[in-house]
Amino acid sequence: MAGKFTLLAVWTLALVNAECKHGSKFPSDFLLGASTAAYQIEGGWNADGKGQSMWDWYLHQQPDLVSDHTNGDVAADSYHLYKQDVALLKEMGAKSYRFSLSWTRILPNGTADYINPYGIIYYNNLINELLANDIVPFVTIYHWDLPIGFSNQGGWLTDEIVDKYADYARVVFAAFGDRVKHWITVNEPNIHCTFAYGYGLQPPLVKSPATGYYDCGRNLLLAHAKAYHIYNKEFRVLQRGKIGITVDHDWPMAASDSIDDIDATEDYQAFHLGQYLDPIFRGDYPHRMVDRVAAASLRQGYNSSRLRSFTEEQKDFIKGTTDFVGINHYSSNYVYRNASVVGMYEVPSFDDDAGYATFTNPSWPESASPSMAAYAPGFYDLLLYIKEAYGNPELYITENGFSETLSEDLYDDLKVDYLRTYLDALLDAKAAGSNVQGYFFWSLLDTFEWTFGYEIRFGLHQVDIDDPARPRTPRKSALVYKEIIRSGVIDYNYNPDPYLRTKVKINCTYNNICNK
């Protein structure tokens, strides 16, 4: 194993020290951009008639949920400073911007019986500002900010939430679909269900690892499919857009050549990527996942599997419901299964059902986020796996990034290395036939990172959250990314100094024009 680690470390270093090793360029129509999400940057939590999401409510009631006791009440204040955000994208030369809609900014009560005109105005203004600057909007409909009323009624554990989400999706298609041509139904259902309804560490703090995790994922898939069919039947002919889903996936590698470790790695694929893409592309959950949960449930005295199966009608309803796949990818893992895994997890739980454990290589550059270490070859392998496993779908990397602490200030060199090596791996995968059409770095700005608050920073641009004006300052990574977008190539020798370069300075108020 030590020998394998040595080879992997050498491979990583070789990528970091490469100098445009393959000489390929990004095609002129390849979408290079950045991502954010509504609760993480908008602020304006109760402005202009916005209702409360479950994140608003829980963080007001239990501020200790966040390690630094911050919340998204103001965040980067993009509700008022959206023109600054667009100006930053324009300065970088970004071709696209992925952002999410706040459900309760548009539907304050969650339901479609009252549509908040100010929420519609805000997103119309943002979309129009992007288009005026030749930036393609990629819009995520749901990025975890469920209306508090629905959360109190059971949220994603109730079958009724599917129709409530569908009503919301119909409203946003009608309001923005004449200009938005790329829709993402749901962001990271696996992460959302794991932490919100499995471990109970994020709102709504439901700890239900035996059944809640699975019921949440099931309903999110059905909600995704219902939104797809609504778009297909009611909007596609006139609006001529595309609709997909974003799933998260770290790349798994067997820790050894043992049958147990190889088998565990295949189970990792099934319980992560397969849980959401197999129903869409193949019509049902992966057999490996179904069999493991059923066997564990019977051992534990259940009369049936804790993983509710889809009806034949539901299988047909879900299958084929995507025009593209969004992938959020940050790191890779070694996967193993041996005697030490027995008793590692709560019983019953989805972790125990899967029955494997993971670790990262200690030689990989570590980010400030737990278990997120840089290993670009895993990104390459993931893209080719999706190509082979799912028929090479149209693919967008909707999140990829590296977190550091505020102490790195503007010299985020580890993030720069990460950006370059991962884009290099993407170009190699594209040359090998992957149908990847775009890449969005996470994130454009320092965002409120959920229960980590602002202790970790992913932003290409630093946001001073202690200053009421929320000034944005480009980090070195923003300048490097700008050059990659401009030239279409990855130049490892380009070494800008963010303190010596002219900074992007923008003066803007909500209703005025921003001037650089």
mmCIF file of C-alpha atoms in Angstrom, residues 196-427:
data_model
loop_
_atom_site.group_PDB
_atom_site.id
_atom_site.type_symbol
_atom_site.label_atom_id
_atom_site.label_comp_id
_atom_site.label_asym_id
_atom_site.label_seq_id
_atom_site.Cartn_x
_atom_site.Cartn_y
_atom_site.Cartn_z
ATOM 1 C CA ALA A 196 -30.714 16.933 7.130
ATOM 2 C CA TYR A 197 -32.652 13.659 7.482
ATOM 3 C CA GLY A 198 -29.986 11.042 8.215
ATOM 4 C CA TYR A 199 -27.521 12.436 10.727
ATOM 5 C CA GLY A 200 -29.772 15.325 11.758
ATOM 6 C CA LEU A 201 -26.890 17.820 11.730
ATOM 7 C CA GLN A 202 -28.500 20.375 9.408
ATOM 8 C CA PRO A 203 -32.037 21.786 9.322
ATOM 9 C CA PRO A 204 -34.536 20.326 9.900
ATOM 10 C CA LEU A 205 -32.360 18.287 12.298
ATOM 11 C CA VAL A 206 -34.161 14.990 11.698
ATOM 12 C CA LYS A 207 -32.032 12.056 12.836
ATOM 13 C CA SER A 208 -33.434 9.088 10.959
ATOM 14 C CA PRO A 209 -30.551 7.070 9.468
ATOM 15 C CA ALA A 210 -32.645 3.912 9.144
ATOM 16 C CA THR A 211 -35.481 5.230 6.964
ATOM 17 C CA GLY A 212 -35.465 9.045 6.750
ATOM 18 C CA TYR A 213 -32.358 9.170 4.608
ATOM 19 C CA TYR A 214 -33.915 6.813 2.046
ATOM 20 C CA ASP A 215 -37.387 8.430 2.089
ATOM 21 C CA CYS A 216 -35.827 11.854 1.542
ATOM 22 C CA GLY A 217 -33.901 10.639 -1.504
ATOM 23 C CA ARG A 218 -36.915 8.853 -2.908
ATOM 24 C CA ASN A 219 -39.101 11.954 -2.723
ATOM 25 C CA LEU A 220 -36.407 14.199 -4.168
ATOM 26 C CA LEU A 221 -36.159 11.863 -7.170
ATOM 27 C CA LEU A 222 -39.923 11.927 -7.636
ATOM 28 C CA ALA A 223 -39.943 15.730 -7.302
ATOM 29 C CA HIS A 224 -37.172 16.006 -9.869
ATOM 30 C CA ALA A 225 -39.090 13.763 -12.267
ATOM 31 C CA LYS A 226 -42.322 15.690 -11.793
ATOM 32 C CA ALA A 227 -40.591 18.998 -12.549
ATOM 33 C CA TYR A 228 -39.035 17.432 -15.657
ATOM 34 C CA HIS A 229 -42.436 16.258 -16.933
ATOM 35 C CA ILE A 230 -44.028 19.643 -16.226
ATOM 36 C CA TYR A 231 -41.289 21.345 -18.211
ATOM 37 C CA ASN A 232 -41.567 18.787 -20.987
ATOM 38 C CA LYS A 233 -45.332 19.070 -21.359
ATOM 39 C CA GLU A 234 -45.980 22.734 -20.620
ATOM 40 C CA PHE A 235 -42.871 24.751 -21.422
ATOM 41 C CA ARG A 236 -40.281 22.991 -23.579
ATOM 42 C CA VAL A 237 -41.801 23.671 -26.996
ATOM 43 C CA LEU A 238 -41.913 27.434 -26.451
ATOM 44 C CA GLN A 239 -38.914 27.916 -24.181
ATOM 45 C CA ARG A 240 -36.583 25.368 -25.837
ATOM 46 C CA GLY A 241 -34.427 24.847 -22.749
ATOM 47 C CA LYS A 242 -32.879 21.900 -20.953
ATOM 48 C CA ILE A 243 -33.469 20.468 -17.498
ATOM 49 C CA GLY A 244 -31.280 18.211 -15.379
ATOM 50 C CA ILE A 245 -30.264 17.288 -11.849
ATOM 51 C CA THR A 246 -27.026 17.846 -9.893
ATOM 52 C CA VAL A 247 -25.583 14.985 -7.862
ATOM 53 C CA ASP A 248 -22.428 14.925 -5.760
ATOM 54 C CA HIS A 249 -19.757 12.254 -6.032
ATOM 55 C CA ASP A 250 -16.254 11.779 -4.742
ATOM 56 C CA TRP A 251 -14.263 9.207 -6.682
ATOM 57 C CA PRO A 252 -13.840 5.861 -4.850
ATOM 58 C CA MET A 253 -10.754 3.674 -5.217
ATOM 59 C CA ALA A 254 -10.246 0.240 -3.675
ATOM 60 C CA ALA A 255 -7.749 0.447 -0.811
ATOM 61 C CA SER A 256 -6.218 -2.863 -1.909
ATOM 62 C CA ASP A 257 -6.624 -5.587 -4.513
ATOM 63 C CA SER A 258 -8.686 -7.722 -2.134
ATOM 64 C CA ILE A 259 -12.108 -8.900 -3.266
ATOM 65 C CA ASP A 260 -13.675 -7.266 -0.192
ATOM 66 C CA ASP A 261 -12.220 -3.838 -1.007
ATOM 67 C CA ILE A 262 -13.146 -4.051 -4.680
ATOM 68 C CA ASP A 263 -16.666 -5.127 -3.717
ATOM 69 C CA ALA A 264 -16.897 -2.268 -1.217
ATOM 70 C CA THR A 265 -15.893 0.198 -3.917
ATOM 71 C CA GLU A 266 -18.712 -1.023 -6.152
ATOM 72 C CA ASP A 267 -21.121 -0.609 -3.243
ATOM 73 C CA TYR A 268 -19.834 2.946 -2.766
ATOM 74 C CA GLN A 269 -20.766 3.692 -6.373
ATOM 75 C CA ALA A 270 -24.211 2.163 -5.865
ATOM 76 C CA PHE A 271 -25.035 3.982 -2.610
ATOM 77 C CA HIS A 272 -23.824 7.352 -3.904
ATOM 78 C CA LEU A 273 -23.965 8.048 -7.625
ATOM 79 C CA GLY A 274 -26.113 5.007 -8.433
ATOM 80 C CA GLN A 275 -28.821 5.808 -5.909
ATOM 81 C CA TYR A 276 -29.798 8.850 -7.974
ATOM 82 C CA LEU A 277 -28.588 8.238 -11.516
ATOM 83 C CA ASP A 278 -29.620 4.592 -11.858
ATOM 84 C CA PRO A 279 -33.354 5.347 -11.439
ATOM 85 C CA ILE A 280 -33.037 8.136 -14.020
ATOM 86 C CA PHE A 281 -30.985 6.198 -16.575
ATOM 87 C CA ARG A 282 -31.912 2.565 -15.802
ATOM 88 C CA GLY A 283 -35.306 2.753 -14.158
ATOM 89 C CA ASP A 284 -34.568 1.613 -10.604
ATOM 90 C CA TYR A 285 -32.150 1.666 -7.708
ATOM 91 C CA PRO A 286 -28.910 -0.303 -8.189
ATOM 92 C CA HIS A 287 -29.392 -4.003 -7.433
ATOM 93 C CA ARG A 288 -26.415 -3.957 -5.072
ATOM 94 C CA MET A 289 -28.029 -1.262 -2.968
ATOM 95 C CA VAL A 290 -31.452 -2.890 -2.990
ATOM 96 C CA ASP A 291 -30.015 -6.257 -1.937
ATOM 97 C CA ARG A 292 -27.836 -4.888 0.870
ATOM 98 C CA VAL A 293 -30.607 -2.797 2.453
ATOM 99 C CA ALA A 294 -33.108 -5.651 2.167
ATOM 100 C CA ALA A 295 -30.719 -8.157 3.754
ATOM 101 C CA ALA A 296 -29.823 -5.787 6.612
ATOM 102 C CA SER A 297 -33.497 -4.965 7.228
ATOM 103 C CA LEU A 298 -34.432 -8.649 7.530
ATOM 104 C CA ARG A 299 -31.557 -9.305 9.925
ATOM 105 C CA GLN A 300 -32.794 -6.432 12.067
ATOM 106 C CA GLY A 301 -36.323 -7.807 12.326
ATOM 107 C CA TYR A 302 -38.118 -5.640 9.770
ATOM 108 C CA ASN A 303 -40.895 -7.249 7.753
ATOM 109 C CA SER A 304 -39.730 -5.488 4.595
ATOM 110 C CA SER A 305 -36.817 -3.435 3.349
ATOM 111 C CA ARG A 306 -36.294 -0.001 4.883
ATOM 112 C CA LEU A 307 -35.649 1.200 1.327
ATOM 113 C CA ARG A 308 -39.109 1.669 -0.128
ATOM 114 C CA SER A 309 -39.222 0.390 -3.680
ATOM 115 C CA PHE A 310 -40.701 2.368 -6.535
ATOM 116 C CA THR A 311 -43.892 1.137 -8.148
ATOM 117 C CA GLU A 312 -43.655 0.167 -11.800
ATOM 118 C CA GLU A 313 -45.491 3.365 -12.648
ATOM 119 C CA GLN A 314 -42.992 5.430 -10.630
ATOM 120 C CA LYS A 315 -40.055 3.697 -12.296
ATOM 121 C CA ASP A 316 -41.408 4.663 -15.701
ATOM 122 C CA PHE A 317 -42.122 8.181 -14.417
ATOM 123 C CA ILE A 318 -38.502 8.700 -13.286
ATOM 124 C CA LYS A 319 -36.652 6.928 -16.089
ATOM 125 C CA GLY A 320 -35.274 9.246 -18.767
ATOM 126 C CA THR A 321 -35.985 12.459 -16.883
ATOM 127 C CA THR A 322 -32.860 14.428 -17.614
ATOM 128 C CA ASP A 323 -31.347 16.354 -20.500
ATOM 129 C CA PHE A 324 -28.001 16.650 -18.746
ATOM 130 C CA VAL A 325 -26.280 15.698 -15.505
ATOM 131 C CA GLY A 326 -24.646 18.144 -13.128
ATOM 132 C CA ILE A 327 -21.777 16.764 -11.067
ATOM 133 C CA ASN A 328 -20.434 18.308 -7.871
ATOM 134 C CA HIS A 329 -17.003 16.818 -7.232
ATOM 135 C CA TYR A 330 -14.341 17.826 -4.738
ATOM 136 C CA SER A 331 -12.145 14.893 -3.742
ATOM 137 C CA SER A 332 -11.458 11.150 -3.890
ATOM 138 C CA ASN A 333 -11.482 8.360 -1.314
ATOM 139 C CA TYR A 334 -9.962 4.978 -0.657
ATOM 140 C CA VAL A 335 -12.674 2.456 0.166
ATOM 141 C CA TYR A 336 -12.289 -0.702 2.235
ATOM 142 C CA ARG A 337 -14.311 -3.393 3.989
ATOM 143 C CA ASN A 338 -12.797 -5.570 6.686
ATOM 144 C CA ALA A 339 -13.426 -6.677 10.261
ATOM 145 C CA SER A 340 -12.798 -3.160 11.562
ATOM 146 C CA VAL A 341 -15.894 -1.880 9.759
ATOM 147 C CA VAL A 342 -18.186 -4.194 11.747
ATOM 148 C CA GLY A 343 -19.793 -2.179 14.520
ATOM 149 C CA MET A 344 -18.430 1.107 13.164
ATOM 150 C CA TYR A 345 -21.868 2.574 12.459
ATOM 151 C CA GLU A 346 -25.205 2.929 14.174
ATOM 152 C CA VAL A 347 -27.574 0.020 13.569
ATOM 153 C CA PRO A 348 -29.842 0.357 11.679
ATOM 154 C CA SER A 349 -28.467 3.054 9.397
ATOM 155 C CA PHE A 350 -27.633 3.685 5.769
ATOM 156 C CA ASP A 351 -23.919 3.649 6.680
ATOM 157 C CA ASP A 352 -24.276 0.198 8.228
ATOM 158 C CA ASP A 353 -26.291 -0.963 5.211
ATOM 159 C CA ALA A 354 -23.482 0.060 2.852
ATOM 160 C CA GLY A 355 -20.879 -1.507 5.143
ATOM 161 C CA TYR A 356 -17.682 0.174 3.979
ATOM 162 C CA ALA A 357 -15.317 2.809 5.293
ATOM 163 C CA THR A 358 -13.153 5.414 3.563
ATOM 164 C CA PHE A 359 -9.977 7.423 4.010
ATOM 165 C CA THR A 360 -7.880 9.837 1.965
ATOM 166 C CA ASN A 361 -4.203 9.710 1.156
ATOM 167 C CA PRO A 362 -2.308 11.822 3.724
ATOM 168 C CA SER A 363 0.085 12.993 0.998
ATOM 169 C CA TRP A 364 -2.695 14.759 -0.937
ATOM 170 C CA PRO A 365 -2.956 18.539 -0.377
ATOM 171 C CA GLU A 366 -5.603 19.072 2.307
ATOM 172 C CA SER A 367 -8.273 21.730 2.152
ATOM 173 C CA ALA A 368 -9.867 23.382 5.163
ATOM 174 C CA SER A 369 -12.938 21.169 4.689
ATOM 175 C CA PRO A 370 -12.977 17.773 6.401
ATOM 176 C CA SER A 371 -12.106 14.866 4.082
ATOM 177 C CA MET A 372 -11.658 17.095 1.032
ATOM 178 C CA ALA A 373 -8.150 16.589 -0.307
ATOM 179 C CA ALA A 374 -6.874 17.340 -3.807
ATOM 180 C CA TYR A 375 -6.404 14.397 -6.167
ATOM 181 C CA ALA A 376 -7.050 15.401 -9.765
ATOM 182 C CA PRO A 377 -6.640 11.922 -11.358
ATOM 183 C CA GLY A 378 -9.784 10.857 -9.503
ATOM 184 C CA PHE A 379 -11.696 13.577 -11.332
ATOM 185 C CA TYR A 380 -10.533 12.174 -14.661
ATOM 186 C CA ASP A 381 -11.590 8.658 -13.644
ATOM 187 C CA LEU A 382 -15.010 9.872 -12.513
ATOM 188 C CA LEU A 383 -15.748 11.593 -15.824
ATOM 189 C CA LEU A 384 -14.837 8.484 -17.791
ATOM 190 C CA TYR A 385 -16.816 6.262 -15.428
ATOM 191 C CA ILE A 386 -19.948 8.346 -16.072
ATOM 192 C CA LYS A 387 -19.249 8.141 -19.790
ATOM 193 C CA GLU A 388 -19.193 4.349 -19.717
ATOM 194 C CA ALA A 389 -21.800 3.677 -17.009
ATOM 195 C CA TYR A 390 -24.539 6.040 -18.189
ATOM 196 C CA GLY A 391 -24.132 6.309 -21.938
ATOM 197 C CA ASN A 392 -21.997 9.465 -22.001
ATOM 198 C CA PRO A 393 -24.695 12.011 -21.054
ATOM 199 C CA GLU A 394 -24.273 15.738 -21.534
ATOM 200 C CA LEU A 395 -22.375 16.725 -18.425
ATOM 201 C CA TYR A 396 -21.677 19.916 -16.486
ATOM 202 C CA ILE A 397 -19.365 20.207 -13.502
ATOM 203 C CA THR A 398 -21.680 22.338 -11.419
ATOM 204 C CA GLU A 399 -19.330 22.526 -8.414
ATOM 205 C CA ASN A 400 -15.620 21.898 -7.969
ATOM 206 C CA GLY A 401 -13.399 23.788 -5.583
ATOM 207 C CA PHE A 402 -10.945 23.944 -2.724
ATOM 208 C CA SER A 403 -11.442 25.612 0.640
ATOM 209 C CA GLU A 404 -8.891 27.488 2.669
ATOM 210 C CA THR A 405 -9.080 29.539 5.849
ATOM 211 C CA LEU A 406 -9.204 33.309 5.969
ATOM 212 C CA SER A 407 -5.535 33.352 7.011
ATOM 213 C CA GLU A 408 -4.540 32.616 3.399
ATOM 214 C CA ASP A 409 -5.837 36.083 2.549
ATOM 215 C CA LEU A 410 -5.485 36.764 -1.182
ATOM 216 C CA TYR A 411 -2.622 34.329 -1.836
ATOM 217 C CA ASP A 412 -4.653 31.124 -2.172
ATOM 218 C CA ASP A 413 -1.937 29.114 -3.908
ATOM 219 C CA LEU A 414 -3.319 25.709 -2.943
ATOM 220 C CA LYS A 415 -6.613 26.703 -4.551
ATOM 221 C CA VAL A 416 -4.721 27.827 -7.650
ATOM 222 C CA ASP A 417 -2.965 24.452 -7.878
ATOM 223 C CA TYR A 418 -6.272 22.684 -7.386
ATOM 224 C CA LEU A 419 -7.986 24.724 -10.115
ATOM 225 C CA ARG A 420 -5.237 24.077 -12.623
ATOM 226 C CA THR A 421 -4.818 20.354 -12.014
ATOM 227 C CA TYR A 422 -8.542 19.637 -11.983
ATOM 228 C CA LEU A 423 -9.108 21.586 -15.187
ATOM 229 C CA ASP A 424 -6.179 19.708 -16.695
ATOM 230 C CA ALA A 425 -7.828 16.420 -15.735
ATOM 231 C CA LEU A 426 -11.101 17.632 -17.245
ATOM 232 C CA LEU A 427 -9.396 18.448 -20.542
#
